[in-house]
N, CA, C and O atoms as a MOPAC input file, in Angstrom:
PM7 MOZYME 1SCF
protein

 N     43.42600 1   176.91500 1    77.00000 1
 C     44.82300 1   177.21100 1    76.78800 1
 C     45.08500 1   178.65800 1    77.21100 1
 O     44.44700 1   179.57000 1    76.68500 1
 N     45.99100 1   178.88400 1    78.13100 1
 C     46.34400 1   180.23900 1    78.54900 1
 C     47.31600 1   180.84200 1    77.53900 1
 O     47.93500 1   180.10200 1    76.77400 1
 N     47.46600 1   182.17800 1    77.51700 1
 C     48.34000 1   182.81300 1    76.51800 1
 C     49.74600 1   182.22600 1    76.45600 1
 O     50.29900 1   182.09300 1    75.36400 1
 N     50.33900 1   181.87100 1    77.59400 1
 C     51.67000 1   181.25600 1    77.57500 1
 C     51.66900 1   179.97000 1    76.76400 1
 O     52.58600 1   179.72200 1    75.98100 1
 N     50.64400 1   179.15500 1    76.95100 1
 C     50.52600 1   177.90400 1    76.19900 1
 C     50.37000 1   178.18700 1    74.70700 1
 O     50.93200 1   177.48300 1    73.86800 1
 N     49.60600 1   179.21800 1    74.39400 1
 C     49.40200 1   179.56700 1    72.98200 1
 C     50.69700 1   180.04300 1    72.33800 1
 O     51.01100 1   179.67000 1    71.20800 1
 N     51.43600 1   180.85800 1    73.05200 1
 C     52.68400 1   181.35600 1    72.46000 1
 C     53.70200 1   180.21500 1    72.33400 1
 O     54.47700 1   180.17400 1    71.37800 1
 N     53.69600 1   179.30100 1    73.29000 1
 C     54.58700 1   178.13700 1    73.19700 1
 C     54.19000 1   177.26200 1    72.00500 1
 O     55.04800 1   176.81000 1    71.24700 1
 N     52.89300 1   177.02900 1    71.84800 1
 C     52.40800 1   176.22500 1    70.72300 1
 C     52.73100 1   176.91500 1    69.39800 1
 O     53.10300 1   176.25500 1    68.42800 1
 N     52.58900 1   178.23300 1    69.35600 1
 C     52.90500 1   178.97600 1    68.12900 1
 C     54.39400 1   178.87800 1    67.80700 1
 O     54.77800 1   178.75300 1    66.64400 1
 N     55.22800 1   178.93500 1    68.84300 1
 C     56.67900 1   178.81000 1    68.62800 1
 C     57.02600 1   177.42900 1    68.09300 1
 O     57.83100 1   177.30700 1    67.17000 1
 N     56.42600 1   176.38600 1    68.66400 1
 C     56.67600 1   175.02800 1    68.17300 1
 C     56.23600 1   174.89900 1    66.71700 1
 O     56.93800 1   174.29300 1    65.90700 1
 N     55.08600 1   175.46000 1    66.38600 1
 C     54.58700 1   175.40900 1    65.01100 1
 C     55.55500 1   176.11100 1    64.06100 1
 O     55.81100 1   175.62800 1    62.95800 1
 N     56.08700 1   177.24500 1    64.49200 1
 C     57.03500 1   177.98500 1    63.65500 1
 C     58.31400 1   177.17800 1    63.43600 1
 O     58.85400 1   177.16300 1    62.33000 1
 N     58.79200 1   176.51900 1    64.46700 1
 C     60.00700 1   175.70900 1    64.33300 1
 C     59.74800 1   174.46900 1    63.47300 1
 O     60.62000 1   174.03900 1    62.71700 1
 N     58.56100 1   173.90300 1    63.59000 1
 C     58.20600 1   172.77400 1    62.71300 1
 C     58.17800 1   173.23000 1    61.25000 1
 O     58.58100 1   172.48700 1    60.35500 1
 N     57.69800 1   174.46300 1    61.01500 1
 C     57.65500 1   174.99800 1    59.65100 1
 C     59.06400 1   175.18800 1    59.09800 1
 O     59.30700 1   174.92200 1    57.92100 1
 N     59.98700 1   175.64400 1    59.93000 1
 C     61.38400 1   175.80200 1    59.49000 1
 C     61.93200 1   174.46100 1    59.03700 1
 O     62.54700 1   174.36200 1    57.97500 1
 N     61.71100 1   173.42900 1    59.84100 1
 C     62.22300 1   172.10500 1    59.49000 1
 C     61.42700 1   171.48100 1    58.34300 1
 O     61.96400 1   170.68500 1    57.57200 1
 N     60.16700 1   171.83800 1    58.23300 1
 C     59.38900 1   171.37900 1    57.08500 1
 C     59.97200 1   171.92400 1    55.79400 1
 O     60.11300 1   171.20100 1    54.80800 1
 N     60.30800 1   173.20400 1    55.81000 1
 C     60.89300 1   173.83800 1    54.62700 1
 C     62.29800 1   173.31300 1    54.33600 1
 O     62.75100 1   173.34500 1    53.19200 1
 N     62.98700 1   172.82800 1    55.37400 1
 C     64.34800 1   172.30500 1    55.20700 1
 C     64.36100 1   170.86000 1    54.71900 1
 O     65.42700 1   170.26000 1    54.57900 1
 N     63.18500 1   170.30200 1    54.46100 1
 C     63.11700 1   168.93100 1    53.94700 1
 C     62.13100 1   168.05100 1    54.68400 1
 O     61.81900 1   166.95200 1    54.22500 1
 N     61.64000 1   168.50900 1    55.80800 1
 C     60.69000 1   167.70700 1    56.57700 1
 C     59.38300 1   167.45300 1    55.85200 1
 O     58.77000 1   166.39800 1    56.01300 1
 N     58.95500 1   168.42700 1    55.04600 1
 C     57.69900 1   168.24900 1    54.29900 1
 C     57.81900 1   167.17300 1    53.22500 1
 O     56.81300 1   166.64600 1    52.75200 1
 N     59.04700 1   166.85100 1    52.84400 1
 C     59.26400 1   165.84400 1    51.79900 1
 C     59.53800 1   164.45000 1    52.37400 1
 O     59.71200 1   163.48900 1    51.62400 1
 N     59.57500 1   164.34700 1    53.70400 1
 C     59.81500 1   163.02900 1    54.29700 1
 C     58.65000 1   162.10400 1    53.95600 1
 O     57.49300 1   162.52500 1    53.98800 1
 N     58.94800 1   160.84800 1    53.63000 1
 C     57.84800 1   159.92500 1    53.30700 1
 C     57.02900 1   159.59500 1    54.55400 1
 O     57.53900 1   159.60700 1    55.67400 1
 N     55.75400 1   159.30100 1    54.33500 1
 C     54.88900 1   158.87200 1    55.43600 1
 C     55.41700 1   157.56500 1    56.00500 1
 O     55.92900 1   156.71900 1    55.27200 1
 N     55.29200 1   157.41000 1    57.29400 1
 C     55.61900 1   156.15000 1    57.95200 1
 C     54.40200 1   155.23300 1    57.82700 1
 O     53.27600 1   155.71700 1    57.71000 1
 N     54.61200 1   153.92300 1    57.84900 1
 C     53.47200 1   152.99800 1    57.69600 1
 C     52.38500 1   153.19500 1    58.75000 1
 O     51.22700 1   152.86400 1    58.49900 1
 N     52.72800 1   153.71900 1    59.90900 1
 C     51.75500 1   153.88500 1    60.98600 1
 C     51.08100 1   155.25900 1    60.94800 1
 O     50.21600 1   155.54400 1    61.77600 1
 N     51.46700 1   156.10600 1    60.00100 1
 C     50.85800 1   157.42500 1    59.88200 1
 C     49.70200 1   157.39200 1    58.89200 1
 O     49.70100 1   156.62300 1    57.93000 1
 N     48.71800 1   158.24800 1    59.15300 1
 C     47.65000 1   158.44500 1    58.17700 1
 C     48.22000 1   159.26900 1    57.02200 1
 O     49.11800 1   160.08500 1    57.23100 1
 N     47.71900 1   159.07000 1    55.83800 1
 C     48.19500 1   159.81500 1    54.66900 1
 C     48.06900 1   161.31300 1    54.93000 1
 O     47.03600 1   161.79200 1    55.39800 1
 N     49.13100 1   162.03400 1    54.62100 1
 C     49.11100 1   163.47800 1    54.77600 1
 C     49.41200 1   163.98100 1    56.17300 1
 O     49.48300 1   165.18900 1    56.39800 1
 N     49.59100 1   163.06100 1    57.11800 1
 C     49.91700 1   163.47500 1    58.48900 1
 C     51.31900 1   164.09500 1    58.48600 1
 O     52.21900 1   163.57000 1    57.83100 1
 N     51.51600 1   165.20300 1    59.20900 1
 C     52.84800 1   165.82300 1    59.20900 1
 C     53.87600 1   164.91400 1    59.87700 1
 O     53.51800 1   164.02600 1    60.65100 1
 N     55.15300 1   165.14100 1    59.57500 1
 C     56.18400 1   164.31600 1    60.20200 1
 C     56.18700 1   164.50600 1    61.72000 1
 O     55.80000 1   165.55800 1    62.22900 1
 N     56.61900 1   163.49500 1    62.41100 1
 C     56.68200 1   163.57400 1    63.87400 1
 C     57.80600 1   164.51400 1    64.28600 1
 O     58.72400 1   164.78500 1    63.51300 1
 N     57.71900 1   165.00100 1    65.50600 1
 C     58.79600 1   165.83800 1    66.02700 1
 C     60.09800 1   165.04300 1    66.11500 1
 O     61.17900 1   165.60200 1    65.92800 1
 N     59.99800 1   163.74400 1    66.39700 1
 C     61.20300 1   162.89800 1    66.42200 1
 C     61.87800 1   162.90300 1    65.04900 1
 O     63.09900 1   163.03700 1    64.95700 1
 N     61.09100 1   162.76000 1    63.99300 1
 C     61.64900 1   162.78500 1    62.63600 1
 C     62.25500 1   164.14600 1    62.31400 1
 O     63.30400 1   164.22600 1    61.67400 1
 N     61.59800 1   165.21100 1    62.75400 1
 C     62.12100 1   166.55200 1    62.47400 1
 C     63.42600 1   166.81700 1    63.22300 1
 O     64.33300 1   167.45000 1    62.68200 1
 N     63.52500 1   166.34100 1    64.45300 1
 C     64.77200 1   166.49500 1    65.21000 1
 C     65.88700 1   165.70900 1    64.52300 1
 O     67.01100 1   166.19700 1    64.40700 1
 N     65.57900 1   164.50300 1    64.07100 1
 C     66.58400 1   163.70700 1    63.33200 1
 C     67.01000 1   164.42100 1    62.05200 1
 O     68.18600 1   164.41000 1    61.68800 1
 N     66.04700 1   165.04200 1    61.37300 1
 C     66.37100 1   165.79700 1    60.16100 1
 C     67.33700 1   166.93700 1    60.48800 1
 O     68.31100 1   167.15100 1    59.76700 1
 N     67.07100 1   167.66100 1    61.56600 1
 C     67.95800 1   168.76200 1    61.95600 1
 C     69.36200 1   168.24000 1    62.25500 1
 O     70.34900 1   168.86500 1    61.86800 1
 N     69.45800 1   167.10600 1    62.93800 1
 C     70.77100 1   166.52000 1    63.24100 1
 C     71.48400 1   166.09700 1    61.96200 1
 O     72.70000 1   166.25200 1    61.84700 1
 N     70.73900 1   165.56900 1    61.01000 1
 C     71.32600 1   165.16700 1    59.73100 1
 C     71.79900 1   166.39300 1    58.96200 1
 O     72.87700 1   166.38300 1    58.36800 1
 N     70.98500 1   167.45200 1    58.97600 1
 C     71.35100 1   168.69900 1    58.29400 1
 C     72.59400 1   169.32800 1    58.92500 1
 O     73.32400 1   170.06000 1    58.25600 1
 N     72.83700 1   169.04800 1    60.19700 1
 C     73.99400 1   169.61700 1    60.89800 1
 C     75.31000 1   169.20600 1    60.25600 1
 O     76.32400 1   169.88100 1    60.43700 1
 N     75.30800 1   168.11300 1    59.51200 1
 C     76.53800 1   167.64800 1    58.87000 1
 C     76.86300 1   168.42700 1    57.59100 1
 O     77.95200 1   168.28700 1    57.03500 1
 N     75.91700 1   169.24500 1    57.13100 1
 C     76.16100 1   170.03600 1    55.92600 1
 C     77.13800 1   171.17000 1    56.23600 1
 O     77.13600 1   171.71900 1    57.33800 1
 N     77.96300 1   171.51100 1    55.26500 1
 C     78.96000 1   172.56200 1    55.48500 1
 C     78.32600 1   173.91500 1    55.76900 1
 O     78.80900 1   174.66100 1    56.62200 1
 N     77.27500 1   174.22900 1    55.07800 1
 C     76.62500 1   175.52700 1    55.27100 1
 C     75.22500 1   175.31600 1    55.85900 1
 O     74.22100 1   175.71000 1    55.26600 1
 N     75.18400 1   174.70300 1    57.00800 1
 C     73.90100 1   174.44600 1    57.65100 1
 C     73.31000 1   175.77300 1    58.13700 1
 O     74.02000 1   176.63800 1    58.65000 1
 N     72.02200 1   175.90800 1    57.96500 1
 C     71.30500 1   177.09400 1    58.41800 1
 C     71.15600 1   177.00500 1    59.94500 1
 O     70.55800 1   176.05100 1    60.44500 1
 N     71.68400 1   177.97500 1    60.68600 1
 C     71.55300 1   177.94100 1    62.14900 1
 C     70.10200 1   177.86300 1    62.61800 1
 O     69.81900 1   177.31500 1    63.68300 1
 N     69.18200 1   178.41400 1    61.82100 1
 C     67.76500 1   178.35700 1    62.18100 1
 C     67.25900 1   176.91700 1    62.19400 1
 O     66.39100 1   176.57200 1    62.99500 1
 N     67.79500 1   176.08200 1    61.31600 1
 C     67.42700 1   174.66500 1    61.27600 1
 C     67.90600 1   173.98000 1    62.55200 1
 O     67.18400 1   173.18100 1    63.14800 1
 N     69.12200 1   174.29800 1    62.96000 1
 C     69.66200 1   173.69600 1    64.18400 1
 C     68.87700 1   174.15200 1    65.41300 1
 O     68.56600 1   173.35100 1    66.29500 1
 N     68.56600 1   175.43100 1    65.46100 1
 C     67.78300 1   175.96200 1    66.58100 1
 C     66.40700 1   175.30900 1    66.62900 1
 O     65.92300 1   174.93800 1    67.69900 1
 N     65.78600 1   175.17200 1    65.47100 1
 C     64.46700 1   174.53400 1    65.42300 1
 C     64.53700 1   173.10200 1    65.93900 1
 O     63.65600 1   172.65900 1    66.67600 1
 N     65.57900 1   172.38200 1    65.55200 1
 C     65.74800 1   171.01300 1    66.04800 1
 C     65.91600 1   170.97300 1    67.55600 1
 O     65.35200 1   170.10900 1    68.22700 1
 N     66.68900 1   171.90400 1    68.08600 1
 C     66.89100 1   171.94800 1    69.53800 1
 C     65.59300 1   172.26600 1    70.27100 1
 O     65.30300 1   171.67300 1    71.31000 1
 N     64.82200 1   173.19300 1    69.73900 1
 C     63.55200 1   173.56300 1    70.37500 1
 C     62.59700 1   172.37100 1    70.41300 1
 O     61.85000 1   172.19600 1    71.37600 1
 N     62.62700 1   171.56000 1    69.36600 1
 C     61.67400 1   170.44200 1    69.27900 1
 C     62.09100 1   169.19800 1    70.06300 1
 O     61.33100 1   168.23200 1    70.13600 1
 N     63.28300 1   169.21000 1    70.64600 1
 C     63.72900 1   168.02300 1    71.39000 1
 C     62.75400 1   167.65600 1    72.50200 1
 O     62.44300 1   166.47900 1    72.68300 1
 N     62.27400 1   168.62800 1    73.23600 1
 C     61.34300 1   168.33300 1    74.33200 1
 C     60.04700 1   167.70900 1    73.80100 1
 O     59.52400 1   166.76300 1    74.39100 1
 N     59.53600 1   168.23500 1    72.69800 1
 C     58.31600 1   167.67400 1    72.10200 1
 C     58.57600 1   166.26300 1    71.58500 1
 O     57.70700 1   165.39600 1    71.68300 1
 N     59.77100 1   166.02800 1    71.03200 1
 C     60.12600 1   164.68900 1    70.54900 1
 C     60.21800 1   163.71100 1    71.72200 1
 O     59.79300 1   162.56100 1    71.61200 1
 N     60.77200 1   164.17000 1    72.84000 1
 C     60.83800 1   163.31300 1    74.03500 1
 C     59.44000 1   162.92100 1    74.49700 1
 O     59.19500 1   161.78200 1    74.89500 1
 N     58.54300 1   163.87500 1    74.43700 1
 C     57.16400 1   163.59600 1    74.82800 1
 C     56.54000 1   162.54800 1    73.90300 1
 O     55.84100 1   161.64700 1    74.36700 1
 N     56.79200 1   162.66500 1    72.59900 1
 C     56.29800 1   161.65100 1    71.64900 1
 C     56.85300 1   160.28000 1    71.99700 1
 O     56.13000 1   159.28400 1    71.98100 1
 N     58.13300 1   160.23800 1    72.30800 1
 C     58.76100 1   158.95900 1    72.63400 1
 C     58.20900 1   158.38700 1    73.93700 1
 O     58.01900 1   157.17600 1    74.05400 1
 N     57.95200 1   159.25800 1    74.91900 1
 C     57.33000 1   158.79500 1    76.16200 1
 C     55.94500 1   158.21000 1    75.88400 1
 O     55.57800 1   157.18500 1    76.45700 1
 N     55.18000 1   158.85700 1    75.01000 1
 C     53.85400 1   158.34800 1    74.66100 1
 C     53.96300 1   156.98000 1    73.99900 1
 O     53.16800 1   156.08100 1    74.27200 1
 N     54.95300 1   156.83400 1    73.12900 1
 C     55.16400 1   155.56000 1    72.44400 1
 C     55.58400 1   154.48200 1    73.43600 1
 O     55.09800 1   153.35200 1    73.37800 1
 N     56.49400 1   154.83800 1    74.35000 1
 C     56.93700 1   153.86400 1    75.35400 1
 C     55.77400 1   153.43600 1    76.24200 1
 O     55.61900 1   152.24900 1    76.52800 1
 N     54.95800 1   154.38800 1    76.67700 1
 C     53.80500 1   154.05100 1    77.51400 1
 C     52.85200 1   153.12500 1    76.76800 1
 O     52.33800 1   152.16600 1    77.34500 1
 N     52.61400 1   153.40600 1    75.49000 1
 C     51.71900 1   152.55600 1    74.69600 1
 C     52.27300 1   151.13600 1    74.59400 1
 O     51.52500 1   150.16600 1    74.72000 1
 N     53.58400 1   151.01300 1    74.36500 1
 C     54.19800 1   149.68200 1    74.28300 1
 C     54.15400 1   148.95700 1    75.62300 1
 O     53.91800 1   147.75000 1    75.67300 1
 N     54.37900 1   149.68800 1    76.69700 1
 C     54.32300 1   149.06100 1    78.02200 1
 C     52.91600 1   148.54700 1    78.32500 1
 O     52.74900 1   147.42100 1    78.79500 1
 N     51.90800 1   149.37400 1    78.05500 1
 C     50.53100 1   148.93200 1    78.29100 1
 C     50.17400 1   147.74700 1    77.39200 1
 O     49.52400 1   146.80200 1    77.83900 1
 N     50.59400 1   147.79700 1    76.13700 1
 C     50.30400 1   146.69700 1    75.21100 1
 C     50.99400 1   145.41300 1    75.66600 1
 O     50.41000 1   144.33100 1    75.60800 1
 N     52.22900 1   145.54100 1    76.11400 1
 C     52.96500 1   144.36300 1    76.59100 1
 C     52.26800 1   143.75100 1    77.79700 1
 O     52.08800 1   142.53500 1    77.86300 1
 N     51.87700 1   144.58700 1    78.74300 1
 C     51.18900 1   144.06400 1    79.92900 1
 C     49.86400 1   143.41100 1    79.54400 1
 O     49.51300 1   142.35400 1    80.06800 1
 N     49.12500 1   144.04500 1    78.62400 1
 C     47.83800 1   143.48100 1    78.18900 1
 C     48.03900 1   142.14900 1    77.47800 1
 O     47.15100 1   141.29600 1    77.49600 1
 N     49.20200 1   141.96200 1    76.85100 1
 C     49.49700 1   140.71700 1    76.13900 1
 C     50.07300 1   139.65400 1    77.07900 1
 O     50.40200 1   138.55000 1    76.64400 1
 N     50.19400 1   139.98600 1    78.35800 1
 C     50.67200 1   139.00700 1    79.32700 1
 C     52.17500 1   139.02300 1    79.56800 1
 O     52.70000 1   138.13300 1    80.23700 1
 N     52.87000 1   140.01200 1    79.04000 1
 C     54.30900 1   140.10900 1    79.28100 1
 C     54.50700 1   140.56400 1    80.72400 1
 O     53.89300 1   141.53600 1    81.16500 1
 N     55.36000 1   139.86200 1    81.44900 1
 C     55.59500 1   140.19600 1    82.85400 1
 C     56.52700 1   141.39900 1    82.95500 1
 O     57.23700 1   141.73700 1    82.00800 1
 N     56.50900 1   142.03600 1    84.12600 1
 C     57.43400 1   143.14600 1    84.34200 1
 C     58.87800 1   142.65600 1    84.31300 1
 O     59.77600 1   143.40300 1    83.92400 1
 N     59.10700 1   141.42700 1    84.71400 1
 C     60.45300 1   140.85500 1    84.63900 1
 C     60.90900 1   140.78300 1    83.17100 1
 O     62.04800 1   141.12300 1    82.85100 1
 N     60.01600 1   140.34100 1    82.29700 1
 C     60.34300 1   140.27600 1    80.86900 1
 C     60.53000 1   141.66900 1    80.27500 1
 O     61.41500 1   141.89300 1    79.44900 1
 N     59.68800 1   142.59200 1    80.70500 1
 C     59.82300 1   143.97900 1    80.23100 1
 C     61.16300 1   144.55200 1    80.68200 1
 O     61.86000 1   145.21800 1    79.91600 1
 N     61.50700 1   144.28200 1    81.93300 1
 C     62.78700 1   144.76300 1    82.45600 1
 C     63.95700 1   144.23200 1    81.64100 1
 O     64.89800 1   144.96400 1    81.33500 1
 N     63.88800 1   142.95900 1    81.29600 1
 C     64.96200 1   142.36300 1    80.48600 1
 C     65.02500 1   143.01900 1    79.10400 1
 O     66.11100 1   143.30100 1    78.59700 1
 N     63.85800 1   143.26000 1    78.49800 1
 C     63.81800 1   143.88200 1    77.17500 1
 C     64.37600 1   145.30100 1    77.19500 1
 O     64.97200 1   145.75200 1    76.21700 1
 N     64.18200 1   146.00300 1    78.30800 1
 C     64.65300 1   147.38100 1    78.43300 1
 C     66.07500 1   147.47300 1    78.99300 1
 O     66.62400 1   148.56400 1    79.14200 1
 N     66.65800 1   146.32000 1    79.29900 1
 C     68.01000 1   146.32000 1    79.85100 1
 C     68.05000 1   146.73700 1    81.30900 1
 O     69.05900 1   147.24900 1    81.79400 1
 N     66.94500 1   146.51400 1    82.00000 1
 C     66.86500 1   146.85400 1    83.42300 1
 C     67.13100 1   145.59600 1    84.24500 1
 O     67.04700 1   144.47800 1    83.73800 1
 N     67.44500 1   145.79200 1    85.49300 1
 C     67.84200 1   144.65700 1    86.31900 1
 C     66.72500 1   143.80300 1    86.87800 1
 O     66.97000 1   142.67700 1    87.31000 1
 N     65.49400 1   144.31700 1    86.88100 1
 C     64.43600 1   143.55400 1    87.54500 1
 C     63.06300 1   144.00300 1    87.06200 1
 O     62.91700 1   145.00600 1    86.36300 1
 N     62.06800 1   143.22700 1    87.45900 1
 C     60.69400 1   143.59400 1    87.18100 1
 C     60.30000 1   144.85300 1    87.94600 1
 O     59.53000 1   145.67800 1    87.45500 1
 N     60.83900 1   144.98600 1    89.15500 1
 C     60.54900 1   146.18400 1    89.94500 1
 C     61.09600 1   147.43300 1    89.25200 1
 O     60.45300 1   148.48300 1    89.26200 1
 N     62.27000 1   147.32100 1    88.65700 1
 C     62.84600 1   148.45300 1    87.92400 1
 C     61.96400 1   148.81200 1    86.72400 1
 O     61.82000 1   149.98800 1    86.38700 1
 N     61.37700 1   147.80100 1    86.08300 1
 C     60.48000 1   148.05700 1    84.95000 1
 C     59.21100 1   148.76900 1    85.42600 1
 O     58.71900 1   149.68000 1    84.76000 1
 N     58.68900 1   148.35300 1    86.57100 1
 C     57.51300 1   149.02300 1    87.12900 1
 C     57.83200 1   150.48400 1    87.47000 1
 O     57.02800 1   151.38100 1    87.21600 1
 N     59.00400 1   150.70400 1    88.04100 1
 C     59.40800 1   152.06700 1    88.37400 1
 C     59.58100 1   152.91300 1    87.11800 1
 O     59.21500 1   154.08800 1    87.09300 1
 N     60.13600 1   152.31100 1    86.09100 1
 C     60.30200 1   153.01700 1    84.81600 1
 C     58.94800 1   153.41400 1    84.26000 1
 O     58.76100 1   154.54700 1    83.81500 1
 N     58.00300 1   152.48700 1    84.28400 1
 C     56.66500 1   152.78300 1    83.79200 1
 C     56.04900 1   153.93400 1    84.58900 1
 O     55.42100 1   154.82200 1    84.01200 1
 N     56.22300 1   153.92200 1    85.88400 1
 C     55.69500 1   154.99700 1    86.72400 1
 C     56.32100 1   156.34500 1    86.36200 1
 O     55.62800 1   157.36100 1    86.31400 1
 N     57.62700 1   156.34900 1    86.10700 1
 C     58.30800 1   157.60100 1    85.74200 1
 C     57.81800 1   158.11500 1    84.38300 1
 O     57.59300 1   159.31400 1    84.21600 1
 N     57.65700 1   157.21900 1    83.42600 1
 C     57.18400 1   157.62300 1    82.10100 1
 C     55.79100 1   158.20800 1    82.21100 1
 O     55.51400 1   159.26100 1    81.63500 1
 N     54.91200 1   157.54300 1    82.93900 1
 C     53.54000 1   158.03900 1    83.10200 1
 C     53.52200 1   159.36500 1    83.84100 1
 O     52.73400 1   160.24900 1    83.50400 1
 N     54.37600 1   159.51700 1    84.84100 1
 C     54.44200 1   160.78800 1    85.59200 1
 C     54.89900 1   161.92700 1    84.66900 1
 O     54.37200 1   163.03700 1    84.74900 1
 N     55.87300 1   161.65400 1    83.79900 1
 C     56.31900 1   162.70300 1    82.86300 1
 C     55.18900 1   163.09700 1    81.92800 1
 O     55.01600 1   164.27800 1    81.62900 1
 N     54.41900 1   162.12500 1    81.46600 1
 C     53.32100 1   162.41900 1    80.55200 1
 C     52.23500 1   163.23400 1    81.26300 1
 O     51.65600 1   164.14900 1    80.67600 1
 N     51.96600 1   162.90000 1    82.51800 1
 C     50.92700 1   163.60900 1    83.26300 1
 C     51.34000 1   165.04400 1    83.58100 1
 O     50.48700 1   165.91800 1    83.73500 1
 N     52.64700 1   165.28700 1    83.67900 1
 C     53.10900 1   166.62500 1    84.05700 1
 C     53.21700 1   167.56200 1    82.86300 1
 O     53.39200 1   168.76700 1    83.04100 1
 N     53.11600 1   167.03000 1    81.65400 1
 C     53.22100 1   167.87200 1    80.45200 1
 C     51.86100 1   168.42900 1    80.09800 1
 O     50.83300 1   167.79100 1    80.32300 1
 N     51.86800 1   169.65400 1    79.52800 1
 C     50.59100 1   170.24900 1    79.11100 1
 C     49.96000 1   169.50800 1    77.94800 1
 O     48.88500 1   169.88700 1    77.48400 1

């Protein structure tokens, strides 16, 4: 990890701590999480959006949510890739995947999978 990566990771950790203190630490575990696992960035971003409706929302909470959007997108890409691979392994055709994703064709589903994998490969 180069210093830039370390400072970026430290910033993400600090923003996660802000949202943890704002209620993220009290979020219940999801059934797919190991006990004691911290909340996902997706959950923390949702928490920040929910907190935004409060009259006296802490701007630091909103900023933390905005900073974590990219990390949450990465989590979602990982989840989508896992579902796509699982679907293919279970014999689901790209045509069926395309229909499930609201895409026009099996080719569009293949292209989507390629884009998701490319985004994951380009992230640190």
